Short mmCIF file of C-alpha atoms and ligand atoms in Angstrom, two decimals:
data_model
loop_
_atom_site.label_atom_id
_atom_site.label_comp_id
_atom_site.label_asym_id
_atom_site.label_seq_id
_atom_site.Cartn_x
_atom_site.Cartn_y
_atom_site.Cartn_z
CA MET H 1 81.12 102.47 112.16
CA ARG H 2 79.71 99.90 110.35
CA VAL H 3 82.64 97.59 109.01
CA ALA H 4 81.77 94.99 106.55
CA ILE H 5 84.04 91.88 106.46
CA THR H 6 85.32 89.59 103.59
CA GLY H 7 86.90 86.82 106.11
CA ALA H 8 85.70 87.68 108.47
CA SER H 9 85.19 83.34 109.90
CA GLY H 10 88.85 83.09 109.55
CA PHE H 11 91.91 83.58 112.18
CA VAL H 12 92.28 87.40 111.71
CA GLY H 13 88.62 88.03 111.11
CA ARG H 14 86.97 86.49 113.68
CA ALA H 15 90.30 88.38 116.23
CA LEU H 16 88.95 92.08 113.98
CA SER H 17 85.23 91.60 114.73
CA GLN H 18 85.80 90.61 118.42
CA ALA H 19 88.05 94.23 118.62
CA LEU H 20 85.38 96.64 116.92
CA LYS H 21 82.39 95.71 119.26
CA GLU H 22 84.39 96.23 121.78
CA ALA H 23 85.32 99.36 120.51
CA GLY H 24 81.44 100.73 119.96
CA HIS H 25 81.48 99.65 115.97
CA THR H 26 79.04 97.23 114.70
CA PRO H 27 81.63 94.73 112.22
CA VAL H 28 79.26 92.49 110.09
CA ALA H 29 80.65 89.59 108.26
CA VAL H 30 80.72 89.18 104.46
CA ARG H 31 80.44 85.31 103.72
CA ARG H 32 80.50 82.66 100.99
CA ASP H 33 77.33 80.64 102.70
CA ALA H 34 74.49 82.14 104.32
CA SER H 35 75.32 82.33 107.49
CA GLY H 36 76.63 85.93 106.96
CA GLU H 37 74.00 89.22 107.10
CA LEU H 38 75.93 90.00 103.59
CA ARG H 39 76.57 87.19 101.49
CA TRP H 40 79.01 87.35 98.00
CA SER H 41 80.97 84.80 96.24
CA VAL H 42 84.56 85.04 94.16
CA GLU H 43 82.62 83.68 90.88
CA ARG H 44 79.45 85.41 91.53
CA GLY H 45 79.97 88.95 93.71
CA PHE H 46 78.09 90.63 95.98
CA ASP H 47 74.31 89.69 96.54
CA PRO H 48 72.60 91.90 96.05
CA PRO H 49 75.58 94.09 93.38
CA GLU H 50 74.54 96.86 95.78
CA ALA H 51 74.85 95.33 98.98
CA LEU H 52 77.67 97.61 100.44
CA SER H 53 75.34 100.48 100.53
CA GLY H 54 75.92 102.35 102.94
CA TYR H 55 78.49 100.83 105.17
CA ASP H 56 81.08 102.89 106.69
CA ALA H 57 84.24 101.06 105.69
CA VAL H 58 85.45 97.49 104.17
CA VAL H 59 87.71 95.61 105.15
CA HIS H 60 88.65 92.40 102.81
CA LEU H 61 90.23 89.69 104.26
CA ALA H 62 89.09 86.78 102.33
CA GLY H 63 91.32 84.17 100.12
CA GLU H 64 92.09 80.72 99.50
CA ASN H 65 94.27 79.31 102.68
CA ILE H 66 98.44 79.59 101.76
CA ALA H 67 99.36 76.85 103.65
CA GLY H 68 96.78 74.58 103.60
CA GLY H 69 98.48 72.09 101.61
CA ARG H 70 100.58 71.21 98.83
CA TRP H 71 100.94 73.20 96.10
CA THR H 72 99.29 72.11 93.48
CA ASP H 73 98.28 73.78 90.24
CA ALA H 74 94.20 73.51 91.46
CA ARG H 75 96.14 74.60 94.87
CA LYS H 76 98.43 77.70 93.54
CA GLN H 77 94.97 78.23 90.71
CA SER H 78 92.40 78.67 94.40
CA ILE H 79 95.42 80.51 95.86
CA ARG H 80 95.42 83.10 93.26
CA ALA H 81 91.64 83.63 92.26
CA SER H 82 90.12 83.85 95.19
CA ARG H 83 92.70 87.42 96.07
CA VAL H 84 92.74 88.39 92.06
CA GLU H 85 89.02 88.59 91.36
CA GLY H 86 87.50 88.52 94.32
CA THR H 87 89.23 91.72 95.85
CA ARG H 88 87.80 92.84 91.96
CA ARG H 89 84.16 91.71 93.35
CA VAL H 90 84.67 93.52 96.87
CA ALA H 91 86.27 96.42 93.67
CA ASP H 92 83.08 95.85 91.88
CA ALA H 93 80.40 96.47 94.47
CA LEU H 94 82.68 99.41 95.72
CA ARG H 95 82.04 101.42 93.13
CA ILE H 96 78.69 100.99 92.98
CA ALA H 97 77.98 101.22 96.78
CA ASP H 98 75.58 104.24 97.07
CA PRO H 99 76.14 106.19 99.98
CA ARG H 100 80.00 104.22 99.30
CA PRO H 101 82.01 102.92 102.37
CA SER H 102 84.92 105.70 102.68
CA VAL H 103 87.48 103.22 103.35
CA PHE H 104 88.74 100.34 102.28
CA ILE H 105 91.34 98.16 103.87
CA SER H 106 92.31 94.65 101.60
CA MET H 107 94.68 92.82 102.93
CA SER H 108 98.16 91.77 100.75
CA ALA H 109 100.99 89.85 102.54
CA VAL H 110 105.28 90.30 102.57
CA GLY H 111 105.43 87.84 100.06
CA TYR H 112 104.86 90.90 98.44
CA TYR H 113 108.84 91.57 98.48
CA GLY H 114 109.82 88.05 97.26
CA ALA H 115 112.67 86.48 98.68
CA ARG H 116 115.10 89.51 99.74
CA GLY H 117 117.99 87.64 101.84
CA SER H 118 118.83 90.14 104.85
CA SER H 119 117.77 93.44 103.05
CA GLN H 120 115.61 95.16 104.84
CA LEU H 121 112.50 96.79 102.99
CA ASP H 122 109.25 98.91 103.44
CA GLU H 123 106.81 100.12 101.97
CA ASN H 124 108.63 101.91 98.85
CA SER H 125 110.51 98.82 98.47
CA GLU H 126 110.69 96.59 94.74
CA PRO H 127 108.27 93.57 94.61
CA GLY H 128 109.93 89.93 94.45
CA GLU H 129 109.55 87.70 91.81
CA GLY H 130 108.27 84.00 91.96
CA PHE H 131 104.21 82.72 93.01
CA LEU H 132 104.12 84.68 95.92
CA ALA H 133 105.20 87.55 95.19
CA ASP H 134 103.19 88.14 91.53
CA VAL H 135 99.83 86.49 93.38
CA CYS H 136 100.10 89.66 95.83
CA GLY H 137 101.52 92.46 93.23
CA ALA H 138 97.84 91.50 91.42
CA TRP H 139 95.71 90.90 94.37
CA GLU H 140 97.24 94.89 95.37
CA ALA H 141 96.77 96.16 91.79
CA GLU H 142 92.85 95.54 91.80
CA ALA H 143 92.50 97.26 95.33
CA LYS H 144 94.73 99.27 93.86
CA ALA H 145 92.16 99.99 90.85
CA ALA H 146 89.65 101.00 93.51
CA SER H 147 91.35 103.95 94.58
CA SER H 148 90.56 106.27 91.88
CA LEU H 149 86.97 106.37 93.30
CA GLU H 150 85.84 109.30 94.32
CA ASP H 151 86.06 109.84 98.08
CA LEU H 152 87.58 106.32 98.86
CA ARG H 153 90.86 105.79 100.97
CA VAL H 154 92.11 102.53 100.30
CA VAL H 155 94.71 100.54 102.10
CA ARG H 156 96.89 98.36 100.86
CA LEU H 157 98.50 95.56 104.69
CA ARG H 158 101.40 93.48 103.28
CA LEU H 159 100.73 91.39 106.65
CA GLY H 160 103.50 89.29 107.98
CA THR H 161 103.34 86.22 109.99
CA VAL H 162 100.89 86.53 112.70
CA LEU H 163 101.45 85.51 116.03
CA GLY H 164 97.96 83.59 117.87
CA ASP H 165 96.10 81.40 119.04
CA GLY H 166 95.97 79.60 115.32
CA GLY H 167 97.95 79.98 112.42
CA ALA H 168 101.04 79.78 111.56
CA LEU H 169 102.29 78.74 115.19
CA ALA H 170 99.81 76.37 115.61
CA LYS H 171 101.33 73.94 112.99
CA MET H 172 104.76 74.23 114.72
CA LEU H 173 103.89 73.58 118.04
CA PRO H 174 103.25 70.12 117.73
CA ALA H 175 107.30 69.72 116.82
CA PHE H 176 107.91 71.97 119.00
CA LYS H 177 106.00 70.50 122.54
CA MET H 178 107.89 67.56 121.50
CA GLY H 179 111.38 68.61 121.79
CA VAL H 180 112.33 67.90 118.17
CA GLY H 181 111.46 71.51 116.46
CA GLY H 182 114.25 73.09 114.74
CA ARG H 183 115.88 75.73 112.76
CA LEU H 184 114.53 74.84 109.18
CA GLY H 185 117.30 75.03 106.46
CA ALA H 186 120.43 77.88 106.89
CA GLY H 187 117.73 79.54 109.71
CA ASP H 188 119.53 83.00 108.17
CA GLN H 189 115.90 83.07 105.89
CA TYR H 190 114.26 86.58 107.32
CA MET H 191 110.69 86.28 109.52
CA SER H 192 108.42 89.20 109.61
CA TRP H 193 105.93 88.19 112.65
CA ILE H 194 103.68 90.22 114.32
CA HIS H 195 100.84 89.27 117.14
CA LEU H 196 97.38 89.14 116.38
CA ASP H 197 96.55 91.88 119.67
CA ASP H 198 98.29 94.26 116.76
CA VAL H 199 97.39 92.68 113.59
CA VAL H 200 94.37 94.34 114.93
CA ARG H 201 94.98 97.11 116.71
CA GLY H 202 96.66 98.14 112.70
CA ILE H 203 93.98 97.88 111.06
CA LEU H 204 91.85 99.95 113.97
CA HIS H 205 94.50 102.77 113.42
CA VAL H 206 94.39 102.80 109.37
CA LEU H 207 90.92 102.35 109.76
CA THR H 208 90.60 106.23 111.67
CA HIS H 209 93.85 107.64 110.74
CA GLU H 210 93.40 109.77 107.08
CA GLU H 211 97.05 110.17 106.61
CA CYS H 212 97.42 106.07 105.49
CA SER H 213 96.55 105.52 102.28
CA GLY H 214 98.01 102.95 99.77
CA ALA H 215 100.54 100.11 100.44
CA VAL H 216 101.11 99.81 104.68
CA ASN H 217 103.44 97.02 105.71
CA LEU H 218 102.07 95.32 109.11
CA THR H 219 104.55 93.12 110.63
CA ALA H 220 105.91 93.78 113.67
CA PRO H 221 109.42 96.58 114.33
CA GLU H 222 111.90 93.63 114.69
CA PRO H 223 111.52 90.64 112.53
CA ALA H 224 114.10 88.06 113.39
CA THR H 225 115.76 84.98 111.85
CA ASN H 226 114.72 81.50 111.08
CA ALA H 227 117.03 80.25 113.70
CA ALA H 228 116.08 83.33 115.78
CA PHE H 229 112.94 82.58 116.11
CA THR H 230 113.40 78.78 116.62
CA ALA H 231 115.66 79.04 119.74
CA ALA H 232 112.70 82.10 121.06
CA LEU H 233 109.78 79.66 120.86
CA GLY H 234 111.82 77.06 122.25
CA LYS H 235 112.73 79.58 125.57
CA ALA H 236 109.08 79.93 125.67
CA LEU H 237 107.94 76.90 125.16
CA HIS H 238 110.90 75.36 127.59
CA ARG H 239 111.68 73.41 124.58
CA PRO H 240 115.27 72.16 122.99
CA THR H 241 115.72 73.06 119.12
CA PHE H 242 118.72 71.39 118.40
CA LEU H 243 117.85 69.70 115.46
CA PRO H 244 117.76 71.19 112.53
CA VAL H 245 115.33 70.92 110.23
CA PRO H 246 117.24 69.77 106.35
CA LYS H 247 116.23 71.65 103.59
CA PHE H 248 115.93 68.12 101.13
CA ALA H 249 112.96 67.35 103.63
CA LEU H 250 110.99 70.38 103.53
CA ARG H 251 110.89 70.02 99.69
CA ALA H 252 110.48 66.38 100.03
CA ALA H 253 107.45 66.89 102.76
CA PHE H 254 105.55 70.55 100.94
CA GLY H 255 107.03 71.33 97.48
CA GLU H 256 107.14 73.77 96.37
CA MET H 257 105.60 75.75 99.06
CA ALA H 258 108.93 74.71 101.44
CA GLU H 259 111.00 77.35 99.11
CA HIS H 260 108.08 80.11 99.71
CA LEU H 261 107.03 80.24 102.97
CA LEU H 262 109.42 77.83 104.77
CA LEU H 263 113.11 78.67 103.12
CA THR H 264 113.46 82.21 102.08
CA GLY H 265 111.64 85.08 103.60
CA GLN H 266 111.93 89.10 103.95
CA ARG H 267 113.35 91.31 105.76
CA VAL H 268 110.50 94.42 106.31
CA VAL H 269 109.96 96.77 108.61
CA PRO H 270 106.47 98.75 109.52
CA LYS H 271 107.41 102.29 108.13
CA ARG H 272 103.93 103.55 107.25
CA LEU H 273 102.53 102.16 110.74
CA LEU H 274 105.12 103.62 112.83
CA GLU H 275 105.30 107.27 110.52
CA THR H 276 101.54 107.72 111.68
CA GLY H 277 102.23 107.34 115.45
CA PHE H 278 101.17 103.55 116.20
CA GLU H 279 102.24 101.79 119.27
CA PHE H 280 103.06 97.72 119.12
CA GLN H 281 101.68 96.02 122.24
CA HIS H 282 104.11 93.22 121.50
CA PRO H 283 107.84 94.75 119.39
CA ASP H 284 109.20 92.08 121.04
CA LEU H 285 109.65 88.89 120.41
CA GLY H 286 109.87 86.48 123.04
CA ALA H 287 107.26 88.58 125.17
CA ALA H 288 104.93 88.32 121.85
CA LEU H 289 104.89 84.15 121.98
CA SER H 290 104.57 84.27 125.34
CA ALA H 291 101.25 85.83 125.11
CA ALA H 292 100.47 83.93 122.04
CA LEU H 293 100.99 80.68 123.89
CA ARG H 294 99.22 81.33 127.02
N1 NAP D 301 97.22 84.34 109.07
C1 NAP D 301 98.42 85.15 108.20
O1 NAP D 301 99.91 84.95 109.02
C2 NAP D 301 98.48 85.86 106.84
C3 NAP D 301 100.28 86.42 106.77
C4 NAP D 301 100.00 87.47 105.60
C5 NAP D 301 98.65 87.30 104.93
N2 NAP D 301 97.45 87.26 105.69
C6 NAP D 301 96.39 87.13 104.76
O2 NAP D 301 95.61 87.67 105.83
C7 NAP D 301 93.86 87.57 105.17
C8 NAP D 301 93.40 86.62 106.22
O3 NAP D 301 94.08 85.87 106.59
P1 NAP D 301 93.49 84.32 108.24
O4 NAP D 301 95.11 83.99 108.66
O5 NAP D 301 92.63 85.13 108.82
O6 NAP D 301 93.23 84.04 106.92
P2 NAP D 301 92.34 82.57 107.09
O7 NAP D 301 91.83 82.38 108.96
O8 NAP D 301 92.80 81.33 106.37
O9 NAP D 301 91.17 83.21 106.98
C9 NAP D 301 91.03 83.31 105.66
C10 NAP D 301 88.94 83.92 105.19
O10 NAP D 301 88.53 83.70 104.03
C11 NAP D 301 87.54 83.12 103.07
N3 NAP D 301 88.31 81.57 102.36
C12 NAP D 301 88.22 80.98 102.16
N4 NAP D 301 89.33 80.41 101.28
C13 NAP D 301 88.24 81.37 100.10
C14 NAP D 301 87.99 80.84 99.02
N5 NAP D 301 88.89 79.91 98.22
N6 NAP D 301 87.18 81.79 98.13
C15 NAP D 301 86.92 82.89 99.11
N7 NAP D 301 87.22 83.22 100.60
C16 NAP D 301 87.71 82.07 101.27
C17 NAP D 301 86.88 82.19 104.71
O11 NAP D 301 86.22 82.88 105.00
P3 NAP D 301 84.28 82.32 104.75
O12 NAP D 301 83.79 81.07 104.62
O13 NAP D 301 84.11 83.17 105.62
O14 NAP D 301 83.69 83.21 103.01
C18 NAP D 301 88.54 82.18 105.38
O15 NAP D 301 87.75 82.49 107.00
C19 NAP D 301 93.99 86.32 104.29
O16 NAP D 301 94.12 86.52 102.60
C20 NAP D 301 95.81 86.13 103.67
O17 NAP D 301 96.37 85.34 103.25
C21 NAP D 301 97.97 85.99 106.80
#
């Protein structure tokens, strides 16, 4: 398969491109600068507009990094526009592509479900409230609109926190390695995690399984509370995790982002993946962390 990938230069995109090559497919990077084979911008769309003609699949990963800095108004606008308008641009290019790719995999996130305590959530659960849930809802709506196109299968992947060599884990490691890592606030908020290897394998699964369409949660089968995650990470690093990080300190350091990404969470299960026969390589948190830290 020739697979066009937006956000191919990112944490997930690099691993996906490598895995596609290893599986005998041809990944083609869609970049915002001139370094990719395909070019696009959120503001102007694809250049040329019919650039997606002849590809077998499109995997759309691009978006302004959510944890890249304090959520100023400008940053929130960029987080939203890069996803909502960006996905509209991809859908526009799919509309005029001839021949049209047969699969469109559009990334979303478990943030779709909002802050939901310990309720177990699957793909049929209601969307949540707040900035991230609103962004995910609008992001997915643009992808969903493309499902009206003839012969196009659309999958919306609700991705959890990815454990690998980068991303959220890279941000946590310095404190944990110094032995000052600790649970965040009460530590009872759920984190739906997944190892990067399973992210890539999950994307390949939905790419090749025609029965996968619509929303698909891309998370490991057993989400962990922040307290359990903290203990598992400390254990994997052989470091103590006695010092809880108080809520006020997180709010002071990270502002609004702390509330959405650190102090609340959601307990999401991968119902659709399991129903369609996907087998996780790293279902256990301790083993997944050890693998990610190797
Ligand atoms: N990593 C996670 O734990 C996680 C969890 C849930 C959901 N997700 C979602 O999964 C997707 C991929 O995640 P990731 O961790 O690979 O992200 P990432 O490393 O931040 O990479 C995203 C890519 O998007 C492009 N990009 C960055 N800013 C952009 C902007 N303002 N407008 C358009 N494109 C922009 C860049 O590619 P180019 O420079 O090549 O264009 C970048 O390499 C994202 O949408 C993310 O929100 C990730």
